[in-house]
Tab-separated table of C-alpha atoms in Angstrom:
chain	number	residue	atom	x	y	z
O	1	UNK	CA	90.545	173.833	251.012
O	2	UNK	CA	93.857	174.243	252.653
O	3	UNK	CA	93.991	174.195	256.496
O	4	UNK	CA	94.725	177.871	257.051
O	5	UNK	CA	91.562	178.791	255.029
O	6	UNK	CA	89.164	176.448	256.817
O	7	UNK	CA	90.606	178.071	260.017
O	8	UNK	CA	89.917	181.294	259.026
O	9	UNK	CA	86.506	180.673	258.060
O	10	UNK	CA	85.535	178.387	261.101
O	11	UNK	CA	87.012	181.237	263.347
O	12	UNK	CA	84.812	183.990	261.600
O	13	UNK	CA	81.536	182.190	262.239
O	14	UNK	CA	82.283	181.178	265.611
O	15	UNK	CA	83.665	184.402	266.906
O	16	UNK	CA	80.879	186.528	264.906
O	17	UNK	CA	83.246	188.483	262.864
O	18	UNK	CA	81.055	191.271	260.488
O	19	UNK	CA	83.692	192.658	258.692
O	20	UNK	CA	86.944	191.434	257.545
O	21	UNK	CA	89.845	193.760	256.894
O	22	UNK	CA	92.036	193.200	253.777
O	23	UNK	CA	95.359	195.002	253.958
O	24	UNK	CA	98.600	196.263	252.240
O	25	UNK	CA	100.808	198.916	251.398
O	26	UNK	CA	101.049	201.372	248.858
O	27	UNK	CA	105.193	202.064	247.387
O	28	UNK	CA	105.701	204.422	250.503
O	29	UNK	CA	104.321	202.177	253.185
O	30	UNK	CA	100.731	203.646	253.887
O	31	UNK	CA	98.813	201.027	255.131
O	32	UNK	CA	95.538	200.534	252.343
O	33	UNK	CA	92.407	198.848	253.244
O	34	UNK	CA	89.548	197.372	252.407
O	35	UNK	CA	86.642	195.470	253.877
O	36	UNK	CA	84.806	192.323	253.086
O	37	UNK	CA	81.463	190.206	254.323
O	38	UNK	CA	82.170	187.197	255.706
O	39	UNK	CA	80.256	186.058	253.193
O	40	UNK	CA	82.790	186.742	250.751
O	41	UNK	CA	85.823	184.907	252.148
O	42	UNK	CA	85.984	181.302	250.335
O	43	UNK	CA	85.711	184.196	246.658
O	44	UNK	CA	88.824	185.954	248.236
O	45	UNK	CA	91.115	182.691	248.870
O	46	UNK	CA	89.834	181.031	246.058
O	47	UNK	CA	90.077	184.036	243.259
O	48	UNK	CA	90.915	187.596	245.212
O	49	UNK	CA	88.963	190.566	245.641
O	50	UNK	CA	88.954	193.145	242.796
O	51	UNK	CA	90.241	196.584	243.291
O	52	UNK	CA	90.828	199.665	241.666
O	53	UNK	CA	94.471	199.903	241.609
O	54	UNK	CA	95.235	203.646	239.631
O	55	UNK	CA	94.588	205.868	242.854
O	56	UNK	CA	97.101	204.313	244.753
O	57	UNK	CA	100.645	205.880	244.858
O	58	UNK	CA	103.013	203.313	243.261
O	59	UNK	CA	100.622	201.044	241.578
O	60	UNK	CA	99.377	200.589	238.292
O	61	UNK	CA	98.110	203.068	235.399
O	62	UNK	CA	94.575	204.093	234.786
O	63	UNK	CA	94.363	202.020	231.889
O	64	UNK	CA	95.907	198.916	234.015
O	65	UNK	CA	93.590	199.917	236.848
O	66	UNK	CA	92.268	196.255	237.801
O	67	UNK	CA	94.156	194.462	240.709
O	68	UNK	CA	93.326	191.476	242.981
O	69	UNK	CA	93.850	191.072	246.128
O	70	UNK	CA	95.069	187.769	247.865
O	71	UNK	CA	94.200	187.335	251.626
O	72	UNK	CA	97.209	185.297	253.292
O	73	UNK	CA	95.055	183.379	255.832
O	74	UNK	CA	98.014	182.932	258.180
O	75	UNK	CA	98.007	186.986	259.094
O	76	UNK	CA	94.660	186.438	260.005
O	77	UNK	CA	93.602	188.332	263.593
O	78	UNK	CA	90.649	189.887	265.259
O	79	UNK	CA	91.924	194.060	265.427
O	80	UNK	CA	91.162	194.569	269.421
O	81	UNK	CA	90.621	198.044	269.701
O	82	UNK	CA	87.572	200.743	269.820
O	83	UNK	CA	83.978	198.838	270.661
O	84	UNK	CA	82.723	200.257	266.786
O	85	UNK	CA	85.576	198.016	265.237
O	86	UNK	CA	84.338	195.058	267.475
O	87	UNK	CA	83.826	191.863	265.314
O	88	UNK	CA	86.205	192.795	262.488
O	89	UNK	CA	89.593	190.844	261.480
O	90	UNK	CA	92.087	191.087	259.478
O	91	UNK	CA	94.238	189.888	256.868
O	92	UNK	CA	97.383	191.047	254.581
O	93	UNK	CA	97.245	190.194	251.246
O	94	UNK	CA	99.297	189.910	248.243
O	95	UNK	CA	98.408	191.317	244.800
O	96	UNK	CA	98.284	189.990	241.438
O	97	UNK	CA	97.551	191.176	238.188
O	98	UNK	CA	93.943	190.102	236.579
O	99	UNK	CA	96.487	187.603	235.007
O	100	UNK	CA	97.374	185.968	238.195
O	101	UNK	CA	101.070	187.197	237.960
O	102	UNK	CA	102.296	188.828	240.788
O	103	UNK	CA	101.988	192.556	240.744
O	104	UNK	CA	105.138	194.305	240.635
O	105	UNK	CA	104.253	197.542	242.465
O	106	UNK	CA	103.310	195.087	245.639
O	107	UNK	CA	105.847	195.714	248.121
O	108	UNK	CA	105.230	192.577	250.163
O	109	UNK	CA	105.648	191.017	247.339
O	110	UNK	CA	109.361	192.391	246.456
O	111	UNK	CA	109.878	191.508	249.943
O	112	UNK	CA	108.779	187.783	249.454
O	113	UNK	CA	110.591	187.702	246.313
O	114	UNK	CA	114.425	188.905	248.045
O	115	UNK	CA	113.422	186.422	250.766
O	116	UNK	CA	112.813	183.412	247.733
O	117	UNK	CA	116.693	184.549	246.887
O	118	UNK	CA	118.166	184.325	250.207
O	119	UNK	CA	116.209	180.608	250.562
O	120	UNK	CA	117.996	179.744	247.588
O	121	UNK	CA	120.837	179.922	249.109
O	122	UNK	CA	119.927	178.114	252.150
O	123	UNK	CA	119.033	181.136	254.607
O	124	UNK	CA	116.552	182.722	256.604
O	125	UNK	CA	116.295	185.878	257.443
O	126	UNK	CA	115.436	186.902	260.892
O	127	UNK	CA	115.182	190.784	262.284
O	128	UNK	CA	114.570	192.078	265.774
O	129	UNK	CA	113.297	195.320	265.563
O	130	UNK	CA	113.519	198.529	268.337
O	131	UNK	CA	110.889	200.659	267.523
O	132	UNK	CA	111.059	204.298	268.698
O	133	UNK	CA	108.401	206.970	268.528
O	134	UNK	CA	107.030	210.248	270.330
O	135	UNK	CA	103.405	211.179	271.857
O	136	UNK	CA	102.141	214.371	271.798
O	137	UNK	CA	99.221	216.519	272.676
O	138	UNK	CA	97.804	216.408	269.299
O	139	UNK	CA	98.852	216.761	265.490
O	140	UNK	CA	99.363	220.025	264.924
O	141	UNK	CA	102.216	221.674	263.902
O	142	UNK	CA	103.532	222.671	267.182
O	143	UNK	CA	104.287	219.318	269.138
O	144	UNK	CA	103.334	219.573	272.509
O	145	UNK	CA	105.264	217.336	274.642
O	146	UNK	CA	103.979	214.647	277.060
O	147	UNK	CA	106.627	214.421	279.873
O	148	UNK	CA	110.083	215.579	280.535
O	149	UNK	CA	111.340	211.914	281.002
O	150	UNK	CA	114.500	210.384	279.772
O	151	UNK	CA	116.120	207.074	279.207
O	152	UNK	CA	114.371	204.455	281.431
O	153	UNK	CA	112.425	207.015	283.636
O	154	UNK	CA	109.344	205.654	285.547
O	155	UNK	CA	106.557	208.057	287.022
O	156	UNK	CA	106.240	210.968	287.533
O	157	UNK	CA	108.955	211.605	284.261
O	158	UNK	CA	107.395	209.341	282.240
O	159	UNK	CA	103.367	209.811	281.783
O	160	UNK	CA	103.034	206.588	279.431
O	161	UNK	CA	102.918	203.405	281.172
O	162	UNK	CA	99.602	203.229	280.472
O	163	UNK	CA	99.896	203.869	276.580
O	164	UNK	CA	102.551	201.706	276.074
O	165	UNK	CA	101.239	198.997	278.340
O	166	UNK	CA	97.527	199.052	276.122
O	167	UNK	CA	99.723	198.750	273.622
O	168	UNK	CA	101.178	196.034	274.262
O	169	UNK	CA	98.257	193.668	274.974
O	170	UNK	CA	96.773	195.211	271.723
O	171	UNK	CA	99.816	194.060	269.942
O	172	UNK	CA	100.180	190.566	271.969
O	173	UNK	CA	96.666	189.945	270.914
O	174	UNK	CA	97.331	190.205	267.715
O	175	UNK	CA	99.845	187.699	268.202
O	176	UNK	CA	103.346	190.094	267.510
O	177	UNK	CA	105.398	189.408	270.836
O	178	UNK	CA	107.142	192.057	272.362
O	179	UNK	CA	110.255	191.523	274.231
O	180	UNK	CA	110.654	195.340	276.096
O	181	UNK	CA	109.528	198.664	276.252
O	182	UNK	CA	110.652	202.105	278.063
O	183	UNK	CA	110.933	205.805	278.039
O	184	UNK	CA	113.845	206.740	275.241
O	185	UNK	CA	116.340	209.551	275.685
O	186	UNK	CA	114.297	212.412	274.457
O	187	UNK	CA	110.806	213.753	276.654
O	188	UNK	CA	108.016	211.990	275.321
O	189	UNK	CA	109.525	209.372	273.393
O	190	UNK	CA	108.892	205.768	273.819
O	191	UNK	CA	110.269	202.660	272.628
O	192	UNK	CA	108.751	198.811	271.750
O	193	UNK	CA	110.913	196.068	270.899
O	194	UNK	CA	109.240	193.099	269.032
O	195	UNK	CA	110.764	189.453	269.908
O	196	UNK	CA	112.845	188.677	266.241
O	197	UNK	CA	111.006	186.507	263.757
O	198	UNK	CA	111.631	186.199	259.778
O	199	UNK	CA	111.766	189.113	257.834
O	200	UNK	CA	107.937	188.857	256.144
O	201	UNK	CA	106.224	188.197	259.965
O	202	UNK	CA	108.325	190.830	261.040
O	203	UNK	CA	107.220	193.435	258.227
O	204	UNK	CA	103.873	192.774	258.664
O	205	UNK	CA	104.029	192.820	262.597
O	206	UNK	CA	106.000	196.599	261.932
O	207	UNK	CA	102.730	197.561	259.639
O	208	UNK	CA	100.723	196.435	262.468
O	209	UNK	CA	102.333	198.037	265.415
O	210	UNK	CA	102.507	201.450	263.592
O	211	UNK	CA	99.002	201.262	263.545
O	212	UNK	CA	98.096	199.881	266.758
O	213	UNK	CA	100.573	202.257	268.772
O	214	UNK	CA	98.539	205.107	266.877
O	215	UNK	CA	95.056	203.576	267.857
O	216	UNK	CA	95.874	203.545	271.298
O	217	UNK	CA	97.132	207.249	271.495
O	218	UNK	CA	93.551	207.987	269.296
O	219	UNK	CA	91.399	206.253	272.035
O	220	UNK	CA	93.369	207.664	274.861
O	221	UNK	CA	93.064	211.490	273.579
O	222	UNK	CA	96.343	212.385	272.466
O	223	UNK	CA	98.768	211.725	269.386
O	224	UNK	CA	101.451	209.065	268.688
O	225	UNK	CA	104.062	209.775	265.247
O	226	UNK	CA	107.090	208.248	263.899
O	227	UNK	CA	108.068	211.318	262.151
O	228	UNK	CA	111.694	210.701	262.289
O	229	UNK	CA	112.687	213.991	263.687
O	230	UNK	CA	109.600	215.580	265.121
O	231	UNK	CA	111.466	218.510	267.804
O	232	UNK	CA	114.395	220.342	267.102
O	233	UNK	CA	117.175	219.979	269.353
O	234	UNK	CA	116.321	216.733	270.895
O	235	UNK	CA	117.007	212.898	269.591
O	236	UNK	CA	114.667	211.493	266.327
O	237	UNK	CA	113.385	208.367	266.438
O	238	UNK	CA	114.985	205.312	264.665
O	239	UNK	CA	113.985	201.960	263.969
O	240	UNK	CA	117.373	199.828	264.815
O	241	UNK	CA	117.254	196.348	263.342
O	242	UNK	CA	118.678	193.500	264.919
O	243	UNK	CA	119.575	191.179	262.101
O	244	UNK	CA	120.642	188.078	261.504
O	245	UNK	CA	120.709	185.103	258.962
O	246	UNK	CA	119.720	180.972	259.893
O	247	UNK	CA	120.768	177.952	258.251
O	248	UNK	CA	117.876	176.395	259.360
O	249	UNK	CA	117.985	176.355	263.189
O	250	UNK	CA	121.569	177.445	263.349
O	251	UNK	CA	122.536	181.269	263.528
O	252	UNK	CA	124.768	181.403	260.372
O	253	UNK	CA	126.189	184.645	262.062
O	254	UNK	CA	127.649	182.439	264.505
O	255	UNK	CA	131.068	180.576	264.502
O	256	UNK	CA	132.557	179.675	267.789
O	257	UNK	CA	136.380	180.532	268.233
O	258	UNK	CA	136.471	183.241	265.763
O	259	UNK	CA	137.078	186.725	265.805
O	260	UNK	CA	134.234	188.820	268.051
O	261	UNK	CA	132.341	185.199	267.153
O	262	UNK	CA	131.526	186.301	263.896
O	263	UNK	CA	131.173	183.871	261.102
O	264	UNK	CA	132.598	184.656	257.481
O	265	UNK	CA	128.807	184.434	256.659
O	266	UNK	CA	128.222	187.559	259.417
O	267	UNK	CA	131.226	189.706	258.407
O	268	UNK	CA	130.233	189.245	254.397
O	269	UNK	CA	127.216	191.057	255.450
O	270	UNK	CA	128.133	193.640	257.365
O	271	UNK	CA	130.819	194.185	254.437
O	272	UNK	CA	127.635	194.365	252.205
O	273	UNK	CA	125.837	196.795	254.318
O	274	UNK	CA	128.702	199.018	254.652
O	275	UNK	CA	129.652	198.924	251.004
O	276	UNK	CA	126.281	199.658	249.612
O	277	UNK	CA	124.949	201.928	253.171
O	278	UNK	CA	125.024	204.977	250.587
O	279	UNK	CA	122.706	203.235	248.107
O	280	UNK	CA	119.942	202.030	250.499
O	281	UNK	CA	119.962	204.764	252.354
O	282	UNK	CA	116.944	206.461	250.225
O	283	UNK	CA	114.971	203.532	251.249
O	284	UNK	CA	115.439	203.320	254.772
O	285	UNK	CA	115.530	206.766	255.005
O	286	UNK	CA	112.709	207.776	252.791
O	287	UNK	CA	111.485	211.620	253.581
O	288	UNK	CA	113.036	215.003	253.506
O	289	UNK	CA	112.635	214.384	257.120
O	290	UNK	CA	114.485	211.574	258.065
O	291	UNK	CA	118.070	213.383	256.981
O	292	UNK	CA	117.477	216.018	260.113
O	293	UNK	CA	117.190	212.993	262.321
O	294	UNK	CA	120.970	211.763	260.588
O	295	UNK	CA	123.214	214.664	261.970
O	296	UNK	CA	125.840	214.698	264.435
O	297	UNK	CA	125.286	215.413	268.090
O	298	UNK	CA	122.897	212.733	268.621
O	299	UNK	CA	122.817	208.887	269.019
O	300	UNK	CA	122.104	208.416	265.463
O	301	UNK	CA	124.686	207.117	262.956
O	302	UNK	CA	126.389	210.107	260.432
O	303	UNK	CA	129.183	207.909	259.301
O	304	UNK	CA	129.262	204.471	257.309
O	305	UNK	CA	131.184	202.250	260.024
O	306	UNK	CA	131.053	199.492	261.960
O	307	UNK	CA	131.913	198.591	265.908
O	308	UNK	CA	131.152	196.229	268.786
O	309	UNK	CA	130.279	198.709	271.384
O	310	UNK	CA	129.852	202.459	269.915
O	311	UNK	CA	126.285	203.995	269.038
O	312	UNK	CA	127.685	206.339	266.634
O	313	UNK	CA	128.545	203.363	264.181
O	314	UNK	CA	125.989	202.490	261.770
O	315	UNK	CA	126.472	199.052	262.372
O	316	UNK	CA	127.190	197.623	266.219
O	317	UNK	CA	127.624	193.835	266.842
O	318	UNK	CA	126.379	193.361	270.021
O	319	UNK	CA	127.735	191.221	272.301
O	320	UNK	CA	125.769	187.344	272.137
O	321	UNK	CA	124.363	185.635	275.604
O	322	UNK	CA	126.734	183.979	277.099
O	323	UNK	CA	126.128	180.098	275.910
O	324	UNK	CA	123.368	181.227	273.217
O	325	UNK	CA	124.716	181.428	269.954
O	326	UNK	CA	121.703	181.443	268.381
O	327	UNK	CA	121.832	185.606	269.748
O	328	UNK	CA	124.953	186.295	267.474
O	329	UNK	CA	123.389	189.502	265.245
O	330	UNK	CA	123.795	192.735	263.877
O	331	UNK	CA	122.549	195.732	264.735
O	332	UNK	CA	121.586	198.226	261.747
O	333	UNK	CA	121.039	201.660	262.874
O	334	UNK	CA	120.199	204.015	260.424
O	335	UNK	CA	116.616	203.806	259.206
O	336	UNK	CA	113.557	205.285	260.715
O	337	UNK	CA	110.561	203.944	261.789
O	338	UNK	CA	108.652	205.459	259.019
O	339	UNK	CA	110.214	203.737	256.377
O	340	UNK	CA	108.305	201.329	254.280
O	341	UNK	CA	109.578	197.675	255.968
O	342	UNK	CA	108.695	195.635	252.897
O	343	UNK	CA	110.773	197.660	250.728
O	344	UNK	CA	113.697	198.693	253.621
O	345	UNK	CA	114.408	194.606	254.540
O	346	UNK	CA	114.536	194.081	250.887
O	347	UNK	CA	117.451	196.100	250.345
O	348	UNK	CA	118.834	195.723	253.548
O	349	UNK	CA	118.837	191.402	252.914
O	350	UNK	CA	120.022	192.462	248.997
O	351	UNK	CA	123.078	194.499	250.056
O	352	UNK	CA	123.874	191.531	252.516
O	353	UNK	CA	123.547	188.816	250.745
O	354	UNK	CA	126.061	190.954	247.923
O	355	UNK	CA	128.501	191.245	250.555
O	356	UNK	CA	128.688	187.356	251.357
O	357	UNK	CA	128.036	185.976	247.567
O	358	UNK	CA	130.853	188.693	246.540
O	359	UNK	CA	133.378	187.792	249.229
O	360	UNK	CA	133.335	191.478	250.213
O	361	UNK	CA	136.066	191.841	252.837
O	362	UNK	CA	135.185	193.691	256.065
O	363	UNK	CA	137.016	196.574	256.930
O	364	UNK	CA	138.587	197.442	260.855
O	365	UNK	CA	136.404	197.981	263.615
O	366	UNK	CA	136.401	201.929	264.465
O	367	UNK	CA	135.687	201.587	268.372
O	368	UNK	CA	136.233	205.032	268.791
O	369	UNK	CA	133.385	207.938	268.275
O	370	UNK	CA	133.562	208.571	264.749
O	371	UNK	CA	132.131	211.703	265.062
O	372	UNK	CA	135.191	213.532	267.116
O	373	UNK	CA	137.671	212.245	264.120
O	374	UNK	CA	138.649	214.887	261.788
O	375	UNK	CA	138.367	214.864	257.762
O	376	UNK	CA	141.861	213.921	257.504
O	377	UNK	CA	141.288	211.120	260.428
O	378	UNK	CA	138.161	210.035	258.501
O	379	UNK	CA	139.931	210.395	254.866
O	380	UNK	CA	142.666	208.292	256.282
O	381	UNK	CA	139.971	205.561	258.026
O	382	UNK	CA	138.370	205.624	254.038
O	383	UNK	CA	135.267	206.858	256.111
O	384	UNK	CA	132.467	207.835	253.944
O	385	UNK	CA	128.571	210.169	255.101
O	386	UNK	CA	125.938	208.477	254.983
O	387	UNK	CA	124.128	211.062	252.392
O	388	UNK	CA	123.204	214.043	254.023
O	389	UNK	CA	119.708	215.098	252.828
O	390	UNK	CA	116.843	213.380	250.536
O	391	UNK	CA	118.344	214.435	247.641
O	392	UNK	CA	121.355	213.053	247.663
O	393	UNK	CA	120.687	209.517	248.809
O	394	UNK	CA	118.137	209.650	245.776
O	395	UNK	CA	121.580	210.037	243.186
O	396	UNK	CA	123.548	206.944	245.145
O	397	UNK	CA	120.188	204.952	244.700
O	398	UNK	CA	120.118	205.757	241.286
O	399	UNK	CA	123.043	204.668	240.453
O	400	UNK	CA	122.454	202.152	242.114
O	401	UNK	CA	121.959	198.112	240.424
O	402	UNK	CA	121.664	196.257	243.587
O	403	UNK	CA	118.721	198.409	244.322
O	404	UNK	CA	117.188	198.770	240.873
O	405	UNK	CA	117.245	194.495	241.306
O	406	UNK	CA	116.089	194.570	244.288
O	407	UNK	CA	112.998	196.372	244.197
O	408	UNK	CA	112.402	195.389	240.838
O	409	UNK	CA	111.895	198.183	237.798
O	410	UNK	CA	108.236	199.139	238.346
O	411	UNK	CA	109.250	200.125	242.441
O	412	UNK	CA	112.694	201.203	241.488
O	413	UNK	CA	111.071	204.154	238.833
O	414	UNK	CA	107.865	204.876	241.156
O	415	UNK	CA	109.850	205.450	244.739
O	416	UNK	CA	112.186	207.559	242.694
O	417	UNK	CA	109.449	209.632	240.837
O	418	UNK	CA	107.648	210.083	244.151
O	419	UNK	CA	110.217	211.005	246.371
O	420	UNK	CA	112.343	213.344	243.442
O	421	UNK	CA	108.650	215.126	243.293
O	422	UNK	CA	108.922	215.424	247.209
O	423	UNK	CA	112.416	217.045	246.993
O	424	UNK	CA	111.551	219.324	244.286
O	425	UNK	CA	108.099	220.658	246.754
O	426	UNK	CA	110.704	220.988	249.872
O	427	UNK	CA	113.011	223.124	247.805
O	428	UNK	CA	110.338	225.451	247.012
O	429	UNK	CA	109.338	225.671	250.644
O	430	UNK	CA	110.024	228.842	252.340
O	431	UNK	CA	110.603	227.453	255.852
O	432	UNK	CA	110.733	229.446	259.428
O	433	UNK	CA	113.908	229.172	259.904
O	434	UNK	CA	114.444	231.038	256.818
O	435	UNK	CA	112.134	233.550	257.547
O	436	UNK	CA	113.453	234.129	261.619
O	437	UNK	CA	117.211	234.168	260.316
O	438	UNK	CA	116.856	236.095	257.374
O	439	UNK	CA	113.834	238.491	256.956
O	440	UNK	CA	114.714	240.872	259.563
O	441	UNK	CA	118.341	241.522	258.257
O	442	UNK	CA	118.163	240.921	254.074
């Protein structure tokens, strides 16, 4: 039995552990679970759990309803909140087929399989990730706001310390450093930033944080989302990714003497990213939602550019440590933190490894704010939107064969089917704006 297992085991007798947690994610990023005995563990490493696989959105067909779980012992962690859940651990899995292949609709497994691809070619894939959300009162429709902080505030503006800092020792406990947190721009949003790993850690350490962040707020009496744009008039929440690629300990992103210190490897990608933004957008940006958080006015990115030191760009380079090349990275700013990570990285590594393996060539820095340049300024710059609602980033994904390869055809058809359904119930909506602007006047 492989080390990893044997750990597992030995730590669930010693630690009396009654339950053990198996998760993953359905095609839109919901976290699914399921709970074992102790007494079944060595079954699950040895031959998976069996599940019923058709009720899921995104996985298999009633008659192909049989799955199996795979428990990676090396996610393995004791979940530290609420005294009911004491004892129980947890584990992500991968998902096979009853045939033992992997399953296609698995997004952790599209994820590994993008990451294979990019190992091929000698890289790793690391990502940094700043992850912004809001707290309110509770869940209901109209948000009722914690605080009246800002950017950075400490007490009295900002009534969250305490969430944020059970938070954290929830999340350090289950072994996901985090480098920072603070109040964000809007009143009652907050912000985490997990210390960069590889691109599969970091997925499942995004699952895990959306859920622990959530937790907390539960125990504590009030509500936590990462609804992308939860309040009019006032900033969404993003998920900015700090990305880079490593040729085994050396940042490939890296080249000393060159322009900005960027290496042909680092300006490939951002080519990649900027050629095929429109494409991926759909993924990163997966609900009708997210496209009122992508609007002008606000620190989030409208246009498909790239600069060192400007927040409206869709992709900023910050600047490295001085003497630490190993910080050279990109900073991709347009998807929200309720995107589905598995399937968002995917893309994101696909459309940047394009860039590099097709030579793309990066276009010029626009330092300035793209969003005071007119259409003829922007027509001139070869400037394109990032799409501007659900629908439309669903056509440029369509069309789209990086994606279609990317997530594979069984993911490619489902997230489309899914999310063209959630278009088609928004347009049928009758919102209140509609009915405060129009009803007393038509």
């Amino acid at each position: 039995m492989a080390k990893q297992h044997e750990y597992v085991l030995r730590t669930v007798e010693e630690r009396g552990i009654r339950l053990v947690r198996l998760w993953f994610t359905d095609v839109l990023g919901y976290l699914k679970s399921f709970a074992i005995t102790p007494a079944e563990l060595e079954t699950a490493f040895s031959e998976g759990m069996q599940f019923d696989g058709s009720a899921i959105d995104g996985f298999s067909r009633v008659q192909e309803a049989d799955m199996l779980a795979h428990p990676d012992p090396t996610t393995f962690q004791i979940l530290p909140w609420r005294d009911d859940q004491a004892g129980v651990g947890r584990m992500f899995c991968g998902l096979t087929t009853p045939d033992g292949e992997p399953f296609e609709g698995d997004p952790r497994s599209v994820l590994q399989r993008n990451l294979a691809r990019a190992a091929d070619l000698g890289y790793t894939f690391m990502v940094g990730p700043e992850v912004e959300y809001f707290y309110f009162a509770d869940a209901g429709p109209e948000p009722q706001l914690l605080d009246r902080g800002g950017y950075f505030d400490l007490t009295p503006l900002d009534v969250a310390q305490e969430y944020r800092r059970r938070t954290i020792m929830a999340l350090e406990s289950l072994g996901i450093p985090v480098e920072a947190s603070h109040h964000e721009v809007a009143p009652s949003q907050h912000e985490i930033d997990l210390r960069y790993t590889d691109a599969l850690t970091m997925a499942d350490a995004l699952m895990t944080t959306r859920l622990a962040v959530k937790e907390v707020a539960m125990e504590q009496g009030i509500y936590a989302t990462f609804m992308p744009k939860p309040v009019e008039g006032i900033d969404g929440s993003g998920l900015h990714l700090h990305l880079s690629l490593f040729e085994g300990d050396r940042n490939a992103f890296h080249e000393a003497g060159a322009e900005y210190g960027l290496s042909p490897v680092a300006r490939g990608f951002v080519a990649g990213l900027l050629h095929h933004g429109r494409e991926i957008t759909a993924i990163t940006n997966q609900w009708v939602n997210s496209y009122k958080r992508l609007v002008s006015g606000f620190d989030a990115p409208v246009w498909i550019t790239w600069a060192r030191n400007n927040q409206s760009a869709l992709i900023r380079v910050p600047t490295p440590k001085k003497g630490k090349p190993a910080s050279t990275r990109i900073e991709y700013r347009s998807p929200d933190p309720a995107c589905n990570p598995y399937l968002a990285l995917s893309v994101i590594l696909a459309a940047g490894l394009a860039g590099i393996e097709g030579g793309y060539e990066l276009p010029p820095e626009i330092a300035t704010d793209v969003n005071g340049l007119s259409p003829e300024e922007l027509m001139a710059h070869g400037i394109d939107r990032i799409p501007g609602n659900l629908a439309a980033a669903l056509d440029a994904m369509e069309e789209s064969e990086l994606v279609a390869t990317a997530l594979g055809e069984h993911l490619f058809e489902w997230f489309l089917r899914n999310k063209r359904a959630e278009w088609d119930r928004y347009q049928r909506h009758v919102s209140r704006y509609e009915l405060e602007e129009y009803l007393p006047i038509l």
